[in-house]
Coordinates of C-alpha atoms and ligand atoms in Angstrom, one line a residue:
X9 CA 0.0 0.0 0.0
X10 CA 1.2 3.6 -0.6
X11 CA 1.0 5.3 2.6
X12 CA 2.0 8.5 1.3
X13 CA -0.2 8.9 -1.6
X14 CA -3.5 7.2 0.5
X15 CA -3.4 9.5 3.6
X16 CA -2.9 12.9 1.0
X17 CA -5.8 13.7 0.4
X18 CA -7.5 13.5 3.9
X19 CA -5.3 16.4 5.1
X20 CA -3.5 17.9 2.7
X21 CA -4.4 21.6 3.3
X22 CA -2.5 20.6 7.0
X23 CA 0.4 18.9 5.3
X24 CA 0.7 21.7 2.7
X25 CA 0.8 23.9 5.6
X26 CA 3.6 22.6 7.8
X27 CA 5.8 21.2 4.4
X28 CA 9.7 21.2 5.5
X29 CA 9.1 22.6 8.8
X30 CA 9.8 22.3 12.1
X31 CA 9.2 23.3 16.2
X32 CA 10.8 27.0 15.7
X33 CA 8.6 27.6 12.9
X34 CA 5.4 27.5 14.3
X35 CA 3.6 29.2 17.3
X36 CA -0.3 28.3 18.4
X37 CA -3.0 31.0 18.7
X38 CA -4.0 31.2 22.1
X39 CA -7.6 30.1 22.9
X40 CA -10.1 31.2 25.7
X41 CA -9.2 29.2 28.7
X42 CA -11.3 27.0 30.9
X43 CA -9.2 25.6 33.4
X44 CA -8.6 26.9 36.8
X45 CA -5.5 26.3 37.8
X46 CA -2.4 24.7 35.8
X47 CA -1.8 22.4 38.3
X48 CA 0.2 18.8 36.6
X49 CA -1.6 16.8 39.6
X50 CA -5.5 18.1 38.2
X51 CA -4.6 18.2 34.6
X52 CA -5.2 14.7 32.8
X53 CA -1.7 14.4 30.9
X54 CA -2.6 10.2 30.2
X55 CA -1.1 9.0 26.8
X56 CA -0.2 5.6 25.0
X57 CA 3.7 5.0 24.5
X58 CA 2.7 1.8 22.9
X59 CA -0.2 -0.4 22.7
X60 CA -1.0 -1.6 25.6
X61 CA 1.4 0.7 28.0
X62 CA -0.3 3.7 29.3
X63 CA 1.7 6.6 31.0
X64 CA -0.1 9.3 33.1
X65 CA 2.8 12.2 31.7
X66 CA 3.9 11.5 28.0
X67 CA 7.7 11.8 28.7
X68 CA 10.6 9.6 27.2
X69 CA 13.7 9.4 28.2
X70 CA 16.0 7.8 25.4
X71 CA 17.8 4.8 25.0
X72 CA 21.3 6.4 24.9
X73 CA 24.3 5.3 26.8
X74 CA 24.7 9.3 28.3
X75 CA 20.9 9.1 29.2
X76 CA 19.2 6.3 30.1
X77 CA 20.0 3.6 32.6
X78 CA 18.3 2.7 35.8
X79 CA 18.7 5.6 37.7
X80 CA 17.0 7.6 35.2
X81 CA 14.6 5.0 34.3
X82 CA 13.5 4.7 38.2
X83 CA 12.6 8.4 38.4
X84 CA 11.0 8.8 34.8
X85 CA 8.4 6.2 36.2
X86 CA 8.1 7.0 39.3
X87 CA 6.9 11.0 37.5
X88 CA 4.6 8.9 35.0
X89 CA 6.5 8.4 32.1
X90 CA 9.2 5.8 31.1
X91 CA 12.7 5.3 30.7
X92 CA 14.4 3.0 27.9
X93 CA 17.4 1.9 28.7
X94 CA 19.9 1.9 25.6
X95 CA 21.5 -0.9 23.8
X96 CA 24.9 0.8 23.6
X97 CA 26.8 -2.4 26.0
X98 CA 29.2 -4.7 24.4
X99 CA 28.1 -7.5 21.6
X100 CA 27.7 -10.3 23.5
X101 CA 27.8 -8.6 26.9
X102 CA 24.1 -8.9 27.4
X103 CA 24.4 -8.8 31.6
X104 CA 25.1 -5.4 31.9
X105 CA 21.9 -4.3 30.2
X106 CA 19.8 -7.0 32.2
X107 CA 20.8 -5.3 35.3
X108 CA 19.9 -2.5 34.8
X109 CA 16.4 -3.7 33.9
X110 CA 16.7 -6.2 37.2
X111 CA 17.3 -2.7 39.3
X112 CA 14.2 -0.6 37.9
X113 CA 11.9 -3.5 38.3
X114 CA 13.2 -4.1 42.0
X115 CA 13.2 -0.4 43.1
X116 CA 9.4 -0.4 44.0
X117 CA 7.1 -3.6 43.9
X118 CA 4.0 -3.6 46.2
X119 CA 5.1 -7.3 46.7
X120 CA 8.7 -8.2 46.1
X121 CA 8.1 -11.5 44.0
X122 CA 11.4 -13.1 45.1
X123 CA 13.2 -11.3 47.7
X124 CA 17.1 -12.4 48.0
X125 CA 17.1 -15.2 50.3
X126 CA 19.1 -16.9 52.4
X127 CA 19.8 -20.6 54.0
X128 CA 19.9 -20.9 57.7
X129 CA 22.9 -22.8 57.5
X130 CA 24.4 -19.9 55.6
X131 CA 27.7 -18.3 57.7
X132 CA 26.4 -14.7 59.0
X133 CA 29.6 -13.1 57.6
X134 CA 28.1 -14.4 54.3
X135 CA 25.1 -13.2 54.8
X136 CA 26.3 -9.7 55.5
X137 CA 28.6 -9.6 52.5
X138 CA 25.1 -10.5 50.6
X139 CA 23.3 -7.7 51.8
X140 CA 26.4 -5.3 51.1
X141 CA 26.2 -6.5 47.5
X142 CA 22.5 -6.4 46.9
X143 CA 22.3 -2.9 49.0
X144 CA 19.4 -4.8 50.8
X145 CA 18.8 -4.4 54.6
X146 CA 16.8 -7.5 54.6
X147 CA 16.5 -11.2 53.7
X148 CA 14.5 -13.6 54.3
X149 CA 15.2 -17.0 55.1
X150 CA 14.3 -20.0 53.5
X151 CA 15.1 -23.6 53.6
X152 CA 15.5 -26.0 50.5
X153 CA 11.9 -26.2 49.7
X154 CA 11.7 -22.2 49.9
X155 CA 9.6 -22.7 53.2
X156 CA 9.8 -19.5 55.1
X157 CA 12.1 -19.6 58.3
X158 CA 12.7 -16.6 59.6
X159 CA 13.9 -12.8 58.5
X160 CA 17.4 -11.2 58.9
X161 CA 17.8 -8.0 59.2
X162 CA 20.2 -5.4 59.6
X163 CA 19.6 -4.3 63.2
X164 CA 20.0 -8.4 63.7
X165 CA 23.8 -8.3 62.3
X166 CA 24.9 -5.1 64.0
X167 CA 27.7 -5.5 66.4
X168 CA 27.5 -9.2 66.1
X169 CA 31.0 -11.4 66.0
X170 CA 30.2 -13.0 62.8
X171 CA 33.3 -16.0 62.8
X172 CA 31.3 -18.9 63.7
X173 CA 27.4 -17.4 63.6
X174 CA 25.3 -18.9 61.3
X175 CA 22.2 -17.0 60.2
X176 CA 19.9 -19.4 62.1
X177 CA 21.3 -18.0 65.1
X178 CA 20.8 -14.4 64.5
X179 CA 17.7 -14.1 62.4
X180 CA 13.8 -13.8 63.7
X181 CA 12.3 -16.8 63.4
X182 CA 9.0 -17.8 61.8
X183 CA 7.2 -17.9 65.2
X184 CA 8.0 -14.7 66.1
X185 CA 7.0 -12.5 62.2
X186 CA 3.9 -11.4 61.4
X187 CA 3.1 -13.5 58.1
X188 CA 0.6 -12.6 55.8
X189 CA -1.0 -15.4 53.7
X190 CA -1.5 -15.3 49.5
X191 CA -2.3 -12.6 48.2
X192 CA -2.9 -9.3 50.0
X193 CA -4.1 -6.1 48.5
X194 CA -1.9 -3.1 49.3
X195 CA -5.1 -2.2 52.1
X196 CA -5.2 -5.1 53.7
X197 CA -1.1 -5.2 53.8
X198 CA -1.2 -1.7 55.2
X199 CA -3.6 -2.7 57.8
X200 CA -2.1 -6.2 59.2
X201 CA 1.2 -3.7 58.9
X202 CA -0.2 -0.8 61.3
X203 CA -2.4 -3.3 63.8
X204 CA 0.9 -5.3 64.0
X205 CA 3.4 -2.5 64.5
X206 CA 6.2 -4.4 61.9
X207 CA 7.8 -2.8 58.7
X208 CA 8.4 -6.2 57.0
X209 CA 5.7 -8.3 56.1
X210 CA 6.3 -12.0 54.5
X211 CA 3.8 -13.6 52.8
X212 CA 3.1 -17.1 52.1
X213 CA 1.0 -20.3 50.7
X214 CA -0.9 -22.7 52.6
X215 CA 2.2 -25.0 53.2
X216 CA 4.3 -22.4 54.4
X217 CA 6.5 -21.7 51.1
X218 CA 7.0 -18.0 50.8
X219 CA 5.6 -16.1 47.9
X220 CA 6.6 -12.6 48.6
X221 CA 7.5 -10.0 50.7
X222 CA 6.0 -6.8 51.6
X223 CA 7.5 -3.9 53.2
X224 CA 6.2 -0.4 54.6
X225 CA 8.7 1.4 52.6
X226 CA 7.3 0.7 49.3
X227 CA 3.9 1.0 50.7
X228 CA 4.6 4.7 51.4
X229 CA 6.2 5.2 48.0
X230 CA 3.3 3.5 46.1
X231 CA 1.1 6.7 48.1
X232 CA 3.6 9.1 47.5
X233 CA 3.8 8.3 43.8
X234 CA 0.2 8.3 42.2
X235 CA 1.2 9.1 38.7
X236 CA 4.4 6.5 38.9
X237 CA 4.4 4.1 35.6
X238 CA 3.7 0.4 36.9
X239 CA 3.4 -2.9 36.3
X240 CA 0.3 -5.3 37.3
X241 CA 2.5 -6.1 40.2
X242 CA 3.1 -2.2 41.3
X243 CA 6.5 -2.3 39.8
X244 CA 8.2 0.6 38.0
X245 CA 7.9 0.0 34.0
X246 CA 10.8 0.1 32.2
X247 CA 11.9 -0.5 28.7
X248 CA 15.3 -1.8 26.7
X249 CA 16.6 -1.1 23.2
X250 CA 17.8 -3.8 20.7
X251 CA 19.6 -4.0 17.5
X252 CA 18.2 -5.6 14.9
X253 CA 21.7 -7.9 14.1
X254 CA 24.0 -9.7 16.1
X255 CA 22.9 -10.8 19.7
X256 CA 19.8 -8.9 19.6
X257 CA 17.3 -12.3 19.5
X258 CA 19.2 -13.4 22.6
X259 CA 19.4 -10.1 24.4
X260 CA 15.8 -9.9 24.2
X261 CA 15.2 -13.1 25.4
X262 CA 17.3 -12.2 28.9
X263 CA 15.3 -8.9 29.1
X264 CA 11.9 -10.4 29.2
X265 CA 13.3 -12.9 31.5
X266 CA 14.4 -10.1 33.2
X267 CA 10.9 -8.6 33.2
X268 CA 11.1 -5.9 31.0
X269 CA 7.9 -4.4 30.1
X270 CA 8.6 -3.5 26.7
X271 CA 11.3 -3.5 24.0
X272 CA 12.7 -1.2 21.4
X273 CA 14.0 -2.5 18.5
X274 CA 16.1 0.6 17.6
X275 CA 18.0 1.5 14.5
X276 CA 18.9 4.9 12.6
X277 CA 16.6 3.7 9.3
X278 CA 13.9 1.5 10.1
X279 CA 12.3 0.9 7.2
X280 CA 14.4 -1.4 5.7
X281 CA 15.0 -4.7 4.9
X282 CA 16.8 -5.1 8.2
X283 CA 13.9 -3.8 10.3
X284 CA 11.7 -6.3 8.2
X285 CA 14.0 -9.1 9.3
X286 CA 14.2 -8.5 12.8
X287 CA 10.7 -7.8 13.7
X288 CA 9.5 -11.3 12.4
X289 CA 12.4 -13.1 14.0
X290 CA 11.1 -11.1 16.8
X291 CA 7.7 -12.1 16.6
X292 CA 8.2 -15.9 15.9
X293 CA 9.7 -16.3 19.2
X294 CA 8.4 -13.9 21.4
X295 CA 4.8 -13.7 19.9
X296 CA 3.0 -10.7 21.0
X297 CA 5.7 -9.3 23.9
X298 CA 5.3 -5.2 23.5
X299 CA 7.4 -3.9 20.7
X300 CA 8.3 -0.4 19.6
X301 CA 10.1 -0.3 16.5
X302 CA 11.7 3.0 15.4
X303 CA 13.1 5.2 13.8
X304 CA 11.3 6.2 10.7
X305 CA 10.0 9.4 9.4
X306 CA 7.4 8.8 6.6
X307 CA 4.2 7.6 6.3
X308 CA 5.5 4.9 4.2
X309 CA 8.0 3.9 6.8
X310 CA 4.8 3.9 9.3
X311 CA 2.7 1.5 6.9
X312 CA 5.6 -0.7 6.8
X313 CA 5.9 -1.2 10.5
X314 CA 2.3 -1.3 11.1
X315 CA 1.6 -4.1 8.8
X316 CA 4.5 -5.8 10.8
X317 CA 2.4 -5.9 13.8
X318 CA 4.5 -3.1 16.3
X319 CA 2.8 -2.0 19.1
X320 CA 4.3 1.7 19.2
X321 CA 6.6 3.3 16.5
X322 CA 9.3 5.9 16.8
X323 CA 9.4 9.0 14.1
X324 CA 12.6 10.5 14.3
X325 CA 15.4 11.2 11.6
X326 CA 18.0 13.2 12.3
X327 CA 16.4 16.0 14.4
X328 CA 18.4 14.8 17.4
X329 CA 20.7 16.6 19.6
X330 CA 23.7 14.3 19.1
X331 CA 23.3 13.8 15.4
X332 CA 24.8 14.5 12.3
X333 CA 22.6 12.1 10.1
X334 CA 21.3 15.0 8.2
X335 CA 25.0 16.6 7.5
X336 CA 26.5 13.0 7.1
X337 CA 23.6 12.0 4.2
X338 CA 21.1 14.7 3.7
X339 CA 18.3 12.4 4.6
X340 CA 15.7 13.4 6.9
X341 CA 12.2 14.8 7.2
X342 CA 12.3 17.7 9.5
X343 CA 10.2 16.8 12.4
X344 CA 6.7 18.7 12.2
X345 CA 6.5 17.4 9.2
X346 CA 7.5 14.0 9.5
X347 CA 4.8 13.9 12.5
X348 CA 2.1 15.3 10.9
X349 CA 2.4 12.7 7.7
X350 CA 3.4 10.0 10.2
X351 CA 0.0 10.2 12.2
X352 CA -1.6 10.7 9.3
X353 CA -0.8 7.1 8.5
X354 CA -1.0 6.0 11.8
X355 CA -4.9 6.7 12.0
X356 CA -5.5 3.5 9.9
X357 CA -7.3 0.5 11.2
X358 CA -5.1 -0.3 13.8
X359 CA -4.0 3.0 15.8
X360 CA -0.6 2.3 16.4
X361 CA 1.0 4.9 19.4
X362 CA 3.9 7.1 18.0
X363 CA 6.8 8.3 19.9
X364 CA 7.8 12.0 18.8
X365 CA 12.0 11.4 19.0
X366 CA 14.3 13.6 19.0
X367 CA 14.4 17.7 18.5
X368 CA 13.0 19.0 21.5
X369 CA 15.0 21.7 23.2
X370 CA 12.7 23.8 24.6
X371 CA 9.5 22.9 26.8
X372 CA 7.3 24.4 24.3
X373 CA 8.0 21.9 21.3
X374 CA 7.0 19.2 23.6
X375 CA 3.8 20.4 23.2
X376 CA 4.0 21.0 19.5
X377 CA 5.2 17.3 19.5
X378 CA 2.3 15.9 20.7
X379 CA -0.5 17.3 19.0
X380 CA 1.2 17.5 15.7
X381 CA 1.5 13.7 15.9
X382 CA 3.2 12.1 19.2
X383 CA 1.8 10.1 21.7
X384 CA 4.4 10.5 23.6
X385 CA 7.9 12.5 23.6
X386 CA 11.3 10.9 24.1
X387 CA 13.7 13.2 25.2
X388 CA 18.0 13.0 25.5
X389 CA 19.5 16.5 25.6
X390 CA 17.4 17.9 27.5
X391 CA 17.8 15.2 30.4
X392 CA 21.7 15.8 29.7
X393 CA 24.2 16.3 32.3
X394 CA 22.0 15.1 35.2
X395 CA 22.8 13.4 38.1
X396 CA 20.7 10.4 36.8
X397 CA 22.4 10.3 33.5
X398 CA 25.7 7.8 33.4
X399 CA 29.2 9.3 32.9
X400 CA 31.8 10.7 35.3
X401 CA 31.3 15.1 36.0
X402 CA 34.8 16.0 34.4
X403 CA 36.1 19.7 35.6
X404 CA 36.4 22.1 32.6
X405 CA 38.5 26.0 32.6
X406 CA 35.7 28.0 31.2
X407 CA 36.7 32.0 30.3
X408 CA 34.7 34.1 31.8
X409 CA 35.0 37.0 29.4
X410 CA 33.7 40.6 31.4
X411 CA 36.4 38.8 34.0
X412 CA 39.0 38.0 31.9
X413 CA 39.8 34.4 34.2
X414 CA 38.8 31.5 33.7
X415 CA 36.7 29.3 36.3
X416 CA 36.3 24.9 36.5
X417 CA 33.0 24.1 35.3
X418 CA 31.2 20.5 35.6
X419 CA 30.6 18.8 32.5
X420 CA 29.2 15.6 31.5
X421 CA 29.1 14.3 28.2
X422 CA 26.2 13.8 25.9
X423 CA 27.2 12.0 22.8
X424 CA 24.9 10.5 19.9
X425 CA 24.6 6.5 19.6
X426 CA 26.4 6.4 16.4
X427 CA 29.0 8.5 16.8
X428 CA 32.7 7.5 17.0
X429 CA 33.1 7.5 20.7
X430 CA 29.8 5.2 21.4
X431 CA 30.4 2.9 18.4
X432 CA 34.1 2.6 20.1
X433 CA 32.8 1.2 23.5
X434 CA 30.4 -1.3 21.5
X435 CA 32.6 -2.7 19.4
X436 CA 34.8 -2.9 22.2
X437 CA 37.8 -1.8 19.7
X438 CA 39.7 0.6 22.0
X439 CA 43.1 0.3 20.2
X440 CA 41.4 0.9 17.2
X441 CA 42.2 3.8 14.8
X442 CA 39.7 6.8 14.7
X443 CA 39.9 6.6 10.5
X444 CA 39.3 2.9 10.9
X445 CA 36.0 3.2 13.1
X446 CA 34.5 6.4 11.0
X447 CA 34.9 4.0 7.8
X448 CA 32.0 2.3 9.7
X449 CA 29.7 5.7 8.9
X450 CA 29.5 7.8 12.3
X451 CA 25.9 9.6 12.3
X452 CA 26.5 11.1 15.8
X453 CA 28.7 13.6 18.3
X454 CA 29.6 14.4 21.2
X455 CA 29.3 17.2 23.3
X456 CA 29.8 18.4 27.1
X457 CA 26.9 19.6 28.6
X458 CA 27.0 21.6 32.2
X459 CA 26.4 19.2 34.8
X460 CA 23.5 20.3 36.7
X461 CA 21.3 18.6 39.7
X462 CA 18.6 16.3 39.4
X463 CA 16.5 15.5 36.9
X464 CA 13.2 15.4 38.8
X465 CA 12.8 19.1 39.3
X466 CA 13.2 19.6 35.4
X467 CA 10.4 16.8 34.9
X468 CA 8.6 18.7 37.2
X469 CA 9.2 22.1 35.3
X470 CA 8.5 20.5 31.7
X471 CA 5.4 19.0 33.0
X472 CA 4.0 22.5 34.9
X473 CA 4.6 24.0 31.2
X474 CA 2.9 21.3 29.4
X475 CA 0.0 22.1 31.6
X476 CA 0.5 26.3 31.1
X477 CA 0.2 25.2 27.2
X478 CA -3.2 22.6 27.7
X479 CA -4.4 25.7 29.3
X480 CA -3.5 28.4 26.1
X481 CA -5.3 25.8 24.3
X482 CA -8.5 26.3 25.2
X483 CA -9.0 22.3 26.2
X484 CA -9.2 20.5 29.6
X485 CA -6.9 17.8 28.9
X486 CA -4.3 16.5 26.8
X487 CA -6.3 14.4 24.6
X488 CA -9.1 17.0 24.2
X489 CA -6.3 19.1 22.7
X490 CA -5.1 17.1 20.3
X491 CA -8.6 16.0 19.7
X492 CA -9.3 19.5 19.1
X493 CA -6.4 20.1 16.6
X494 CA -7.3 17.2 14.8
X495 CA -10.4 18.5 14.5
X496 CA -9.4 22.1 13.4
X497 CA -5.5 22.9 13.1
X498 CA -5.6 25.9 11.2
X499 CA -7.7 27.5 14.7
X500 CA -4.2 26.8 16.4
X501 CA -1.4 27.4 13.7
X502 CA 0.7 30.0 12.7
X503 CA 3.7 29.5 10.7
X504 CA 6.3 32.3 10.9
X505 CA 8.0 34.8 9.5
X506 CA 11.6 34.8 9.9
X507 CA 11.6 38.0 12.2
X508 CA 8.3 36.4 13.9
X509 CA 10.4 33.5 14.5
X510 CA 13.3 35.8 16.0
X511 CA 10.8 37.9 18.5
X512 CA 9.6 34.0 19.4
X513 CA 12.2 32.1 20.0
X514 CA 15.5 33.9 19.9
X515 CA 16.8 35.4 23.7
Ligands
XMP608 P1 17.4 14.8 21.5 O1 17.2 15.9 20.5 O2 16.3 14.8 22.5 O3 17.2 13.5 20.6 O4 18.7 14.8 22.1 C1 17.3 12.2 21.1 C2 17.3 11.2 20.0 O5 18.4 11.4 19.1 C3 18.6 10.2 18.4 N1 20.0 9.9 18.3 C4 20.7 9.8 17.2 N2 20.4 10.0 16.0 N3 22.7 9.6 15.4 C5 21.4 9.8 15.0 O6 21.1 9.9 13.8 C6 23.1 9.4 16.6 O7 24.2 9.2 16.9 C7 22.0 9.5 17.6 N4 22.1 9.4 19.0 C8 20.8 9.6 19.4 C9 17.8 9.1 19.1 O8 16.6 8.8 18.3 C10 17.5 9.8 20.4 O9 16.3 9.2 21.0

C-alpha cells in the first residue's frame, strides 16, 4: 500500500501547511481558557507510549548510553513516564543491560516476587557480605523447599561477632514474624502492617512456602507516587533497546526474563529490509511481547511497520541533539513534518501509538510534538548532564569574558549512539584507529553539557509548562487538545515569519 499517496488527500491543506518545517517555525493561537489552575496533579496528561502501555505524563527518556539507565529509568516512572534503557553495552555482553532492567523493576514492587534469600545454615559473615552486594537491609530466610524460616535483618547483624554465627542463630524466626498469607491487596497489607506495629511483612501459601514480601517502605512510595508508571504487580515499568543484528534475539530473550515491560527495536533507518528481518524473527519467538520499533520518518515507513504488527513506533530522523545524520547523508524529514504525515498514516485501522524522537529543546516543542502527531515524547538533551544520567562530572577551565579568568565548570558528556566514541565502546575496539571506526559511517557527536542537579525538578518544570500550554489551548486535557487540533488545526497554527520566528524564540 502507498502510505504516502493514500493519507494525501485526507489532510492535505494541514500537510501543505507545515511542508519542511519544524518546532521553531510555528507558534499556536492562544484560545479562551477554561481551566482553573495549571496544576500537573489536576490536569489529565494520560497517553499511549505503545499499545498496551499507558503513561499518566507523556515523557521519554532515550535509550542512549549518556541518558538512560536505571537511575533515570527509576525516576521517569516513578513522575509517569518511562525510561528505555539503551542498547549501547558490548556485543555479547548482554548482563550489563539485564541489570539495569533487574534494578528498575526491583526499586518499587508492592510485593517483592522473590526477595534475596538466604539458608539458615548460611555463615552470618556471608550473609552480611550478601546484603552489602544487593544494598538490601533485609532477607529472608528460606530452607531447600523455599519454606519461610525466619527474617534477617540489619539491626540483627549489628555488632554481632560474625566467625562462627550462622544466620539461624541471629535471624527472627518464623514464630516470632507477622506472616501474611496469598495474596494481600496493598489495604489489607497496610492494615495487618499498622495493627501489627512491623515494617516487614512475609507472605506465604498454605504450606508455608514464601511467595513474597511486603515492606512499609514501598507502601509509602506507592502513596507518595500516584502518577508513577507500573506494572500489574506495582513495579516501576521500564523498557530496553535492541539491534536488529548480532545478539539482539538473545538479548531480548534475557530482558523479558528479566521482566522488562517493553522493547525497542532501535535502528537509525527503520524501514528497511533489516527492520523487516528483525521484527518477524522477533515475533516468531516472542509472539505478542510489547514492541516499539523506530526510527522512521514517513508515512511509508509507518505503513511498513504497522503491517509488521508493532505495538508503538518511533518517528525521528536526524532531528536529534547528538546527530549528524542529516549533514553526514542529507536524509531526513524535518520533524513537524514528518509527524504530521506520520500520524496521518498512523490513524488507519489499527491505531498504532507514535513516539515524537528527538528535536526538542525547549519545553514548548514538547507540546507542538504531541499534538502534531506524538503520543508521547522521548527526550536526550534535555535530560543531559543530570545526576541520573551515566558518565563521570569532568572539571572544565571555562573563560569568563567581562572577568578576563577563567573558572572549573562540571561537565558531562552527551554524545549520539552512532557517533565515534559510542560505536568505540560497542565494538569494544579501543586500540582501534579513529579513521578505521569512522569508515564504519558515524551519524552522531559528542558534546559536554554543564552538569546540573537532578533530573526530577526539570520533569517537574516541563510538565507545569505542558499544563500552562493545555491551558493556552483552550482544552481540559491533553487528549481533548489534540482532539481538538485534529479536529481544526488551522484555529491553532501559525507559521512564521523569519523576524516572527526571532521575536519568538530567539533570547
Ligand atoms: P534529542 O534531541 O532529544 O534526541 O537529544 C534524542 C534522540 O536522538 C537520536 N539519536 C541519534 N540519531 N545519530 C542519530 O542519527 C546518533 O548518533 C544518535 N544518537 C541519538 C535518538 O533517536 C534519540 O532518542
Amino acid at each position: 500500500m502507498d502510505y504516502h499517496n493514500a493519507f494525501m488527500p485526507t489532510n492535505k491543506v494541514l500537510i501543505d501547511a507545515v511542508r519542511g518545517g519544524t518546532f521553531d517555525d510555528f507558534l499556536l493561537r492562544p484560545q479562551y481558557s477554561v481551566l482553573e489552575r495549571r496544576d500537573p496533579t489536576a490536569i489529565d496528561l494520560s497517553c499511549q507510549f505503545s499499545e498496551h502501555i499507558t503513561l499518566k505524563r507523556p515523557l521519554v527518556s532515550a535509550n542512549m548510553d549518556t541518558v538512560t539507565r536505571a537511575p533515570m529509568a527509576i525516576v521517569q516512572a516513578e513522575e509517569g513516564g518511562l525510561g528505555i534503557i539503551d542498547r549501547g553495552f558490548k556485543a555479547g555482553d548482554i548482563s550489563p543491560q539485564v541489570r539495569e532492567v533487574e534494578k528498575v523493576k526491583r526499586t518499587q514492587h508492592l510485593i517483592i516476587r522473590d526477595p534475596y534469600a538466604v539458608a539458615p545454615s548460611t555463615p552470618l559473615s556471608e550473609a552480611i557480605e550478601e546484603m552489602r552486594r544487593r544494598r538490601m537491609g533485609t532477607l529472608v530466610v528460606v530452607d531447600g523447599n523455599r519454606r519461610l524460616k525466619g527474617l534477617l535483618t540489619e539491626r540483627d547483624v549489628r555488632f554481632v561477632a560474625q566467625d562462627q554465627a550462622t544466620v539461624a542463630e541471629r535471624m527472627t524466626p518464623i514464630d516470632k514474624l507477622v506472616v501474611g498469607e496469598g495474596e494481600l491487596s496493598t489495604d489489607a497489607a497496610q492494615q495487618l502492617m499498622i495493627e501489627r506495629k512491623v515494617k516487614k511483612l512475609p507472605l506465604v501459601d498454605r504450606d508455608g512456602t514464601l511467595v513474597g514480601l511486603i515492606t512499609a517502605k514501598d507502601i509509602g512510595r506507592q502513596e507518595r507516587l500516584p502518577f508513577a508508571t507500573r506494572d500489574a504487580h506495582g513495579r516501576l515499568r521500564v523498557g530496553a533497546a535492541i539491534g536488529a543484528k548480532g545478539d539482539y534475539l538473545e538479548r531480548a530473550a534475557e530482558l523479558i526474563r528479566a521482566g522488562v515491560d517493553v522493547i525497542v527495536i532501535d535502528i537509525a533507518h527503520g524501514h528497511s529490509v533489516v527492520m523487516e528481518r528483525a521484527i518477524a524473527a522477533f515475533r516468531s519467538r516472542f509472539n505478542d511481547f510489547e514492541l516499539v520499533a523506530g526510527n522512521v520518518g514517513t508515512p511509508d515507513g509507518v505503513g511498513f511497520l504497522s503491517e509488521r504488527g508493532v505495538n508503538g513506533i518511533k518517528i525521528g530522523i536526524g532531528p536529534g541533539g547528538g546527530c549528524t545524520t542529516r549533514i553526514t547523508t542529507s536524509f531526513g524529514v524535518p520533524q513537524v513534518e514528518a509527524l504530521v504525515e506520520c500520524r496521518q498514516a498512523a490513524e488507519g485501522p489499527r491505531h498504532v501509538p507514535l513516539i515524537a524522537d528527538g528535536g526538542i529543546r525547549r519545553h514548548g516543542a514538547i507540546f507542538e510534538a504531541l499534538i502534531f502527531g506524538g503520543d508521547a515524547v522521548m527526550l536526550g538533551s534535555m535530560f543531559a548532564g543530570t545526576e541520573e544520567t551515566p558518565g563521570d562530572i569532568v572539571q572544565k577551565a571555562v573563560v569568563l569574558p567581562d572577568a578576563q579568568r577563567t573558572v572549573k565548570v562540571p561537565f558531562k558528556v552527551l554524545r549520539g549512539m552512532a557517533s565515534i566514541q559510542a560505536i568505540r565502546d560497542r565494538l569494544d575496539v579501543e586500540d582501534a584507529d579513529t579513521l578505521d571506526i569512522e569508515a564504519l559511517g558515524a551519524e552522531g557527536t559528542e558534546v559536554s553539557v554543564p552538569a546540573r542537579g537532578s533530573v526530577r525538578p526539570i520533569i517537574q518544570d516541563i510538565l507545569r509548562h505542558l499544563c500552562s500550554s493545555v491551558s493556552y489551548s483552550g482544552a481540559n486535557s491533553l487528549a481533548e487538545i489534540k482532539q481538538m487540533f485534529r479536529d481544526d488545526p488551522f484555529r491553532y497554527l501559525i507559521k512564521l515569519s523569519a523576524s516572527a520566528r526571532r521575536e519568538s524564540y530567539e533570547r
